[in-house]
Amino acid sequence: MNDHLSLTFNALADPTRRAMLNQLSRGEANVSELAKPFLKDMSLPAVTKHLKVLEKAGLITKTREAQWRSCKLNSAPLKEATDWMEQYRIFWEESLDRLEVYLKSITNNKKSKGKKNGIKKQRK
Amino acid sequence: MNDHLSLTFNALADPTRRAMLNQLSRGEANVSELAKPFLKDMSLPAVTKHLKVLEKAGLITKTREAQWRSCKLNSAPLKEATDWMEQYRIFWEESLDRLEVYLKSITNNKKSKGKKNGIKKQRK
DNA sequence: TTTATATTTAACTTTTTAGTTAATTAACCG
DNA sequence: CGGTTAATTAACTAAAAAGTTAAATATAAA
């Protein structure tokens, strides 16, 4: 699929590419620098391909300086992806709320008004 | 890759699967209900496969009731993915800051103290 | 017990992805 | 110029993804 959100999520669905973004979050880097941590696991052309995926998703931009390509993080697609996820925030927050309620229910702290013995053996 | 974050992002990298999650955010639904909007485009086994991807990523859980499988959204992996993205928030927020500064610089509103003609021709 | 409904599994095809090695491009450097 | 460095492209392979149709499973209902 080639809608933008799909391109972004797809680019993020690989630990090598996420690690590359991570490195770029600490500053620009050229291809050899980005490749270094991965050259035990894969060839340089493989790195080039990963960078292409990131580039097509708009997550990085490359500028050339002599024979070096400097890569720079572009966070706009990450914002877009996060914005999409926001619509689900209410779900995990309500889960956390329920967890909190549960944790309170099993903690016999002050203000545990009434309902003593609120916990019975629950395992079959 | 089979780390959890990769499974999640991969599951989200498809508009059909995102639409399914979207429907589930409005309440539980069984397979046929989920499939309905897509049966013009794909077969039922294709839908089953998409649901399997979502299930393996932990984004949905299925419960069986007679011959129906009811699917339910599980937001935990979405939270995990959002938490990962949070580390980049600073980047898009600083971009927005720069945009804001720029927009202010080109708007001749009150308090535009000094630095008139703050913009010169910048192209070579 | 047959039939209908809901869903999955099997077997297969096509396309895409992720990697490889070898060759190519492009710039710099002595 | 000739060699070195940085990176990409080409051509290929293997494996995974996404779809298909047909068959199987499991439950309900008549």
Short mmCIF file of C-alpha atoms (C1' of nucleotides) in Angstrom, two decimals:
data_model
loop_
_atom_site.label_atom_id
_atom_site.label_comp_id
_atom_site.label_asym_id
_atom_site.label_seq_id
_atom_site.Cartn_x
_atom_site.Cartn_y
_atom_site.Cartn_z
CA MET A 1 0.00 0.00 0.00
CA ASN A 2 1.19 3.47 -0.69
CA ASP A 3 -0.88 5.76 1.45
CA HIS A 4 1.36 7.76 3.69
CA LEU A 5 0.39 6.21 6.98
CA SER A 6 1.01 2.73 5.60
CA LEU A 7 4.42 3.76 4.28
CA THR A 8 5.32 5.16 7.67
CA PHE A 9 4.15 2.21 9.75
CA ASN A 10 5.79 -0.15 7.31
CA ALA A 11 9.09 1.69 7.60
CA LEU A 12 8.86 1.48 11.38
CA ALA A 13 8.10 -2.24 11.31
CA ASP A 14 11.76 -3.19 11.20
CA PRO A 15 14.23 -3.03 14.08
CA THR A 16 17.15 -2.09 11.83
CA ARG A 17 15.28 0.91 10.50
CA ARG A 18 14.09 1.93 13.94
CA ALA A 19 17.68 1.75 15.18
CA MET A 20 18.74 3.97 12.30
CA LEU A 21 16.12 6.55 13.23
CA ASN A 22 17.33 6.31 16.76
CA GLN A 23 20.86 7.08 15.76
CA LEU A 24 19.63 9.99 13.64
CA SER A 25 17.81 11.37 16.65
CA ARG A 26 21.25 11.99 18.08
CA GLY A 27 22.31 13.95 15.01
CA GLU A 28 22.87 13.75 11.30
CA ALA A 29 24.98 10.89 9.99
CA ASN A 30 26.17 9.72 6.62
CA VAL A 31 25.51 6.28 5.17
CA SER A 32 28.73 4.62 6.38
CA GLU A 33 28.21 5.90 9.89
CA LEU A 34 24.64 4.65 9.89
CA ALA A 35 25.73 1.34 8.43
CA LYS A 36 28.53 0.62 10.89
CA PRO A 37 26.45 -1.10 13.61
CA PHE A 38 24.86 -3.40 11.04
CA LEU A 39 27.75 -4.44 8.83
CA LYS A 40 28.23 -7.62 10.88
CA ASP A 41 24.69 -8.59 9.95
CA MET A 42 24.23 -7.28 6.44
CA SER A 43 25.95 -5.75 3.44
CA LEU A 44 26.13 -2.09 2.54
CA PRO A 45 23.60 -2.40 -0.30
CA ALA A 46 21.16 -3.84 2.22
CA VAL A 47 21.66 -0.72 4.31
CA THR A 48 21.06 1.43 1.25
CA LYS A 49 17.74 -0.34 0.75
CA HIS A 50 16.65 0.25 4.33
CA LEU A 51 17.50 3.91 3.93
CA LYS A 52 15.42 4.02 0.77
CA VAL A 53 12.42 2.70 2.68
CA LEU A 54 12.90 5.39 5.31
CA GLU A 55 13.33 8.02 2.63
CA LYS A 56 10.20 7.02 0.73
CA ALA A 57 8.24 7.24 3.96
CA GLY A 58 9.62 10.75 4.38
CA LEU A 59 11.30 9.83 7.65
CA ILE A 60 14.73 10.92 6.49
CA THR A 61 16.15 13.26 3.90
CA LYS A 62 19.56 12.96 2.31
CA THR A 63 21.87 15.74 1.25
CA ARG A 64 25.05 15.09 -0.64
CA GLU A 65 28.35 16.66 0.26
CA ALA A 66 31.19 15.45 -1.96
CA GLN A 67 30.99 11.67 -1.89
CA TRP A 68 29.09 11.57 1.40
CA ARG A 69 25.33 11.45 1.85
CA SER A 70 24.30 13.01 5.08
CA CYS A 71 21.00 11.74 6.45
CA LYS A 72 18.72 13.77 8.64
CA LEU A 73 15.68 12.75 10.61
CA ASN A 74 12.36 14.20 9.52
CA SER A 75 9.79 13.79 12.25
CA ALA A 76 6.68 14.89 10.37
CA PRO A 77 5.54 11.35 9.50
CA LEU A 78 6.10 10.31 13.11
CA LYS A 79 3.80 13.07 14.20
CA GLU A 80 1.23 11.96 11.67
CA ALA A 81 1.45 8.38 12.94
CA THR A 82 1.18 9.50 16.54
CA ASP A 83 -1.83 11.63 15.71
CA TRP A 84 -3.50 8.59 14.20
CA MET A 85 -2.82 6.57 17.35
CA GLU A 86 -4.21 9.28 19.58
CA GLN A 87 -7.75 8.20 18.75
CA TYR A 88 -7.03 5.03 20.71
CA ARG A 89 -5.50 6.69 23.75
CA ILE A 90 -8.83 6.63 25.53
CA PHE A 91 -8.75 2.84 25.38
CA TRP A 92 -5.45 2.28 27.06
CA GLU A 93 -6.11 5.01 29.56
CA GLU A 94 -9.37 3.47 30.59
CA SER A 95 -7.57 0.15 30.89
CA LEU A 96 -5.10 1.81 33.21
CA ASP A 97 -7.99 3.32 35.15
CA ARG A 98 -9.48 -0.10 35.62
CA LEU A 99 -6.10 -1.42 36.68
CA GLU A 100 -5.82 1.38 39.21
CA VAL A 101 -9.26 0.66 40.59
CA TYR A 102 -8.33 -2.97 40.83
CA LEU A 103 -5.06 -2.25 42.57
CA LYS A 104 -6.87 -0.06 45.06
CA SER A 105 -9.44 -2.77 45.65
CA ILE A 106 -6.78 -5.26 46.67
CA THR A 107 -4.85 -2.83 48.83
CA ASN A 108 -6.16 -2.62 52.38
CA ASN A 109 -5.11 0.95 52.90
CA LYS A 110 -6.88 3.63 54.91
CA LYS A 111 -10.31 4.68 53.71
CA SER A 112 -11.11 1.08 52.88
CA LYS A 113 -14.56 1.85 54.21
CA GLY A 114 -16.79 -1.15 54.49
CA LYS A 115 -16.53 -4.10 52.22
CA LYS A 116 -13.95 -5.75 54.36
CA ASN A 117 -12.89 -9.09 53.12
CA GLY A 118 -13.34 -7.68 49.65
CA ILE A 119 -11.12 -10.44 48.38
CA LYS A 120 -11.96 -14.05 48.53
CA LYS A 121 -9.99 -16.90 47.16
CA GLN A 122 -10.33 -16.46 43.47
CA ARG A 123 -8.40 -19.35 42.03
CA LYS A 124 -10.49 -22.39 41.30
CA MET B 1 10.89 -9.74 12.45
CA ASN B 2 9.06 -10.92 15.49
CA ASP B 3 9.82 -8.46 18.22
CA HIS B 4 6.64 -7.00 19.53
CA LEU B 5 7.07 -3.48 18.23
CA SER B 6 7.75 -4.78 14.73
CA LEU B 7 4.66 -6.98 14.86
CA THR B 8 2.57 -4.01 15.93
CA PHE B 9 3.87 -1.56 13.35
CA ASN B 10 3.60 -4.20 10.68
CA ALA B 11 -0.02 -4.87 11.61
CA LEU B 12 -0.76 -1.15 11.40
CA ALA B 13 0.92 -0.81 8.00
CA ASP B 14 -2.20 -1.81 6.13
CA PRO B 15 -5.31 0.32 5.61
CA THR B 16 -7.66 -2.66 5.78
CA ARG B 17 -6.34 -3.63 9.18
CA ARG B 18 -6.43 -0.05 10.43
CA ALA B 19 -10.04 0.22 9.29
CA MET B 20 -10.82 -2.95 11.21
CA LEU B 21 -9.31 -1.52 14.36
CA ASN B 22 -11.30 1.59 13.75
CA GLN B 23 -14.52 -0.36 13.61
CA LEU B 24 -13.57 -2.24 16.76
CA SER B 25 -13.01 1.06 18.52
CA ARG B 26 -16.76 1.50 18.20
CA GLY B 27 -17.42 -1.84 19.85
CA GLU B 28 -16.90 -5.56 19.55
CA ALA B 29 -17.79 -7.21 16.28
CA ASN B 30 -17.69 -10.69 14.88
CA VAL B 31 -15.80 -11.74 11.78
CA SER B 32 -18.67 -11.33 9.30
CA GLU B 33 -19.47 -7.88 10.62
CA LEU B 34 -15.85 -6.87 10.35
CA ALA B 35 -15.59 -8.38 6.89
CA LYS B 36 -18.66 -6.70 5.43
CA PRO B 37 -17.01 -3.44 4.26
CA PHE B 38 -14.25 -5.38 2.50
CA LEU B 39 -16.06 -8.20 0.76
CA LYS B 40 -16.25 -6.18 -2.44
CA ASP B 41 -12.46 -6.10 -2.44
CA MET B 42 -11.43 -9.43 -0.99
CA SER B 43 -12.62 -12.84 0.05
CA LEU B 44 -13.49 -13.98 3.54
CA PRO B 45 -10.29 -16.03 3.97
CA ALA B 46 -8.35 -12.88 3.20
CA VAL B 47 -10.18 -11.17 6.04
CA THR B 48 -9.37 -14.08 8.33
CA LYS B 49 -5.70 -13.58 7.50
CA HIS B 50 -5.80 -9.89 8.30
CA LEU B 51 -7.42 -10.71 11.62
CA LYS B 52 -4.68 -13.22 12.32
CA VAL B 53 -2.07 -10.53 11.81
CA LEU B 54 -3.91 -8.26 14.23
CA GLU B 55 -4.28 -11.10 16.69
CA LYS B 56 -0.61 -12.06 16.58
CA ALA B 57 0.29 -8.46 17.26
CA GLY B 58 -2.00 -8.60 20.27
CA LEU B 59 -4.18 -5.83 18.88
CA ILE B 60 -7.34 -7.91 19.06
CA THR B 61 -8.57 -10.89 20.99
CA LYS B 62 -11.22 -13.31 19.83
CA THR B 63 -13.80 -15.09 21.93
CA ARG B 64 -16.08 -17.73 20.51
CA GLU B 65 -19.79 -17.82 21.10
CA ALA B 66 -21.50 -20.63 19.22
CA GLN B 67 -20.30 -20.33 15.63
CA TRP B 68 -19.44 -16.67 15.99
CA ARG B 69 -16.07 -15.20 16.87
CA SER B 70 -16.39 -11.89 18.58
CA CYS B 71 -13.35 -9.62 18.19
CA LYS B 72 -12.35 -7.03 20.73
CA LEU B 73 -9.79 -4.28 20.51
CA ASN B 74 -6.78 -4.55 22.80
CA SER B 75 -5.02 -1.23 23.01
CA ALA B 76 -1.91 -2.29 24.92
CA PRO B 77 0.29 -2.64 21.82
CA LEU B 78 -0.91 0.75 20.60
CA LYS B 79 0.24 2.24 23.84
CA GLU B 80 3.58 0.53 23.48
CA ALA B 81 3.97 1.89 19.95
CA THR B 82 2.97 5.37 21.02
CA ASP B 83 5.44 5.24 23.89
CA TRP B 84 8.17 4.39 21.40
CA MET B 85 7.22 7.33 19.21
CA GLU B 86 7.17 9.70 22.15
CA GLN B 87 10.96 9.85 22.10
CA TYR B 88 10.64 11.77 18.84
CA ARG B 89 7.99 14.20 19.99
CA ILE B 90 10.65 16.78 20.77
CA PHE B 91 11.61 16.83 17.11
CA TRP B 92 8.24 17.64 15.66
CA GLU B 93 7.48 20.08 18.43
CA GLU B 94 10.66 22.00 17.80
CA SER B 95 9.78 22.02 14.11
CA LEU B 96 6.43 23.53 15.02
CA ASP B 97 8.20 26.04 17.23
CA ARG B 98 10.38 27.08 14.33
CA LEU B 99 7.31 27.33 12.12
CA GLU B 100 5.63 29.51 14.71
CA VAL B 101 8.65 31.78 14.96
CA TYR B 102 8.71 32.03 11.22
CA LEU B 103 5.02 32.81 10.97
CA LYS B 104 5.42 35.51 13.59
CA SER B 105 8.37 36.96 11.72
CA ILE B 106 6.38 37.42 8.55
CA THR B 107 3.32 38.83 10.30
CA ASN B 108 3.56 42.54 10.86
CA ASN B 109 1.48 42.55 13.99
CA LYS B 110 1.85 44.69 17.09
CA LYS B 111 5.03 44.24 19.08
CA SER B 112 7.07 43.76 15.92
CA LYS B 113 9.74 45.74 17.67
CA GLY B 114 12.76 46.58 15.56
CA LYS B 115 14.19 44.31 12.92
CA LYS B 116 11.95 45.63 10.23
CA ASN B 117 12.65 44.11 6.91
CA GLY B 118 13.60 40.98 8.78
CA ILE B 119 13.31 39.02 5.62
CA LYS B 120 15.65 39.50 2.75
CA LYS B 121 15.84 37.68 -0.48
CA GLN B 122 17.33 34.35 0.46
CA ARG B 123 17.58 32.55 -2.82
CA LYS B 124 20.93 32.77 -4.52
"C1'" DT C 1 -30.06 -36.38 10.65
"C1'" DT C 2 -29.85 -33.17 7.26
"C1'" DT C 3 -29.09 -28.43 6.20
"C1'" DA C 4 -27.60 -23.82 6.88
"C1'" DT C 5 -24.38 -20.46 8.91
"C1'" DA C 6 -19.86 -18.80 10.52
"C1'" DT C 7 -15.32 -19.29 10.16
"C1'" DT C 8 -10.96 -21.50 9.32
"C1'" DT C 9 -7.58 -24.34 6.89
"C1'" DA C 10 -5.23 -26.17 2.81
"C1'" DA C 11 -3.07 -25.66 -1.32
"C1'" DC C 12 -1.76 -22.77 -4.57
"C1'" DT C 13 -0.22 -18.26 -7.25
"C1'" DT C 14 1.64 -13.75 -7.56
"C1'" DT C 15 3.96 -9.94 -5.75
"C1'" DT C 16 6.91 -7.82 -2.52
"C1'" DT C 17 10.66 -7.76 0.62
"C1'" DA C 18 15.19 -8.52 2.22
"C1'" DG C 19 19.13 -10.05 1.35
"C1'" DT C 20 23.30 -11.38 -1.70
"C1'" DT C 21 27.58 -10.37 -4.99
"C1'" DA C 22 29.48 -7.84 -8.70
"C1'" DA C 23 29.63 -3.78 -11.31
"C1'" DT C 24 29.04 1.27 -11.62
"C1'" DT C 25 29.06 6.12 -10.45
"C1'" DA C 26 31.06 10.03 -8.51
"C1'" DA C 27 34.08 12.70 -5.98
"C1'" DC C 28 38.51 13.40 -3.77
"C1'" DC C 29 43.56 12.95 -3.30
"C1'" DG C 30 48.48 12.33 -4.41
"C1'" DC D 1 46.00 10.44 -14.50
"C1'" DG D 2 45.27 6.41 -11.38
"C1'" DG D 3 43.85 4.91 -7.05
"C1'" DT D 4 40.81 5.24 -3.05
"C1'" DT D 5 36.56 6.10 -0.72
"C1'" DA D 6 31.44 6.48 -0.47
"C1'" DA D 7 27.46 5.02 -2.03
"C1'" DT D 8 24.26 3.24 -5.47
"C1'" DT D 9 22.52 0.21 -9.08
"C1'" DA D 10 21.91 -4.26 -11.41
"C1'" DA D 11 20.82 -8.83 -11.41
"C1'" DC D 12 19.70 -12.41 -8.92
"C1'" DT D 13 17.67 -15.66 -4.99
"C1'" DA D 14 14.95 -16.98 -1.12
"C1'" DA D 15 11.41 -16.16 1.88
"C1'" DA D 16 7.28 -13.74 3.34
"C1'" DA D 17 2.89 -11.48 2.37
"C1'" DA D 18 -1.50 -11.14 0.33
"C1'" DG D 19 -4.59 -12.84 -2.27
"C1'" DT D 20 -7.37 -16.82 -4.54
"C1'" DT D 21 -10.71 -21.15 -4.67
"C1'" DA D 22 -12.13 -25.31 -2.67
"C1'" DA D 23 -12.58 -28.16 1.25
"C1'" DA D 24 -13.12 -28.76 6.19
"C1'" DT D 25 -14.87 -27.80 10.87
"C1'" DA D 26 -18.14 -26.66 14.23
"C1'" DT D 27 -22.38 -25.14 15.87
"C1'" DA D 28 -27.37 -24.20 15.47
"C1'" DA D 29 -31.71 -25.16 13.78
"C1'" DA D 30 -35.27 -27.60 11.28
#
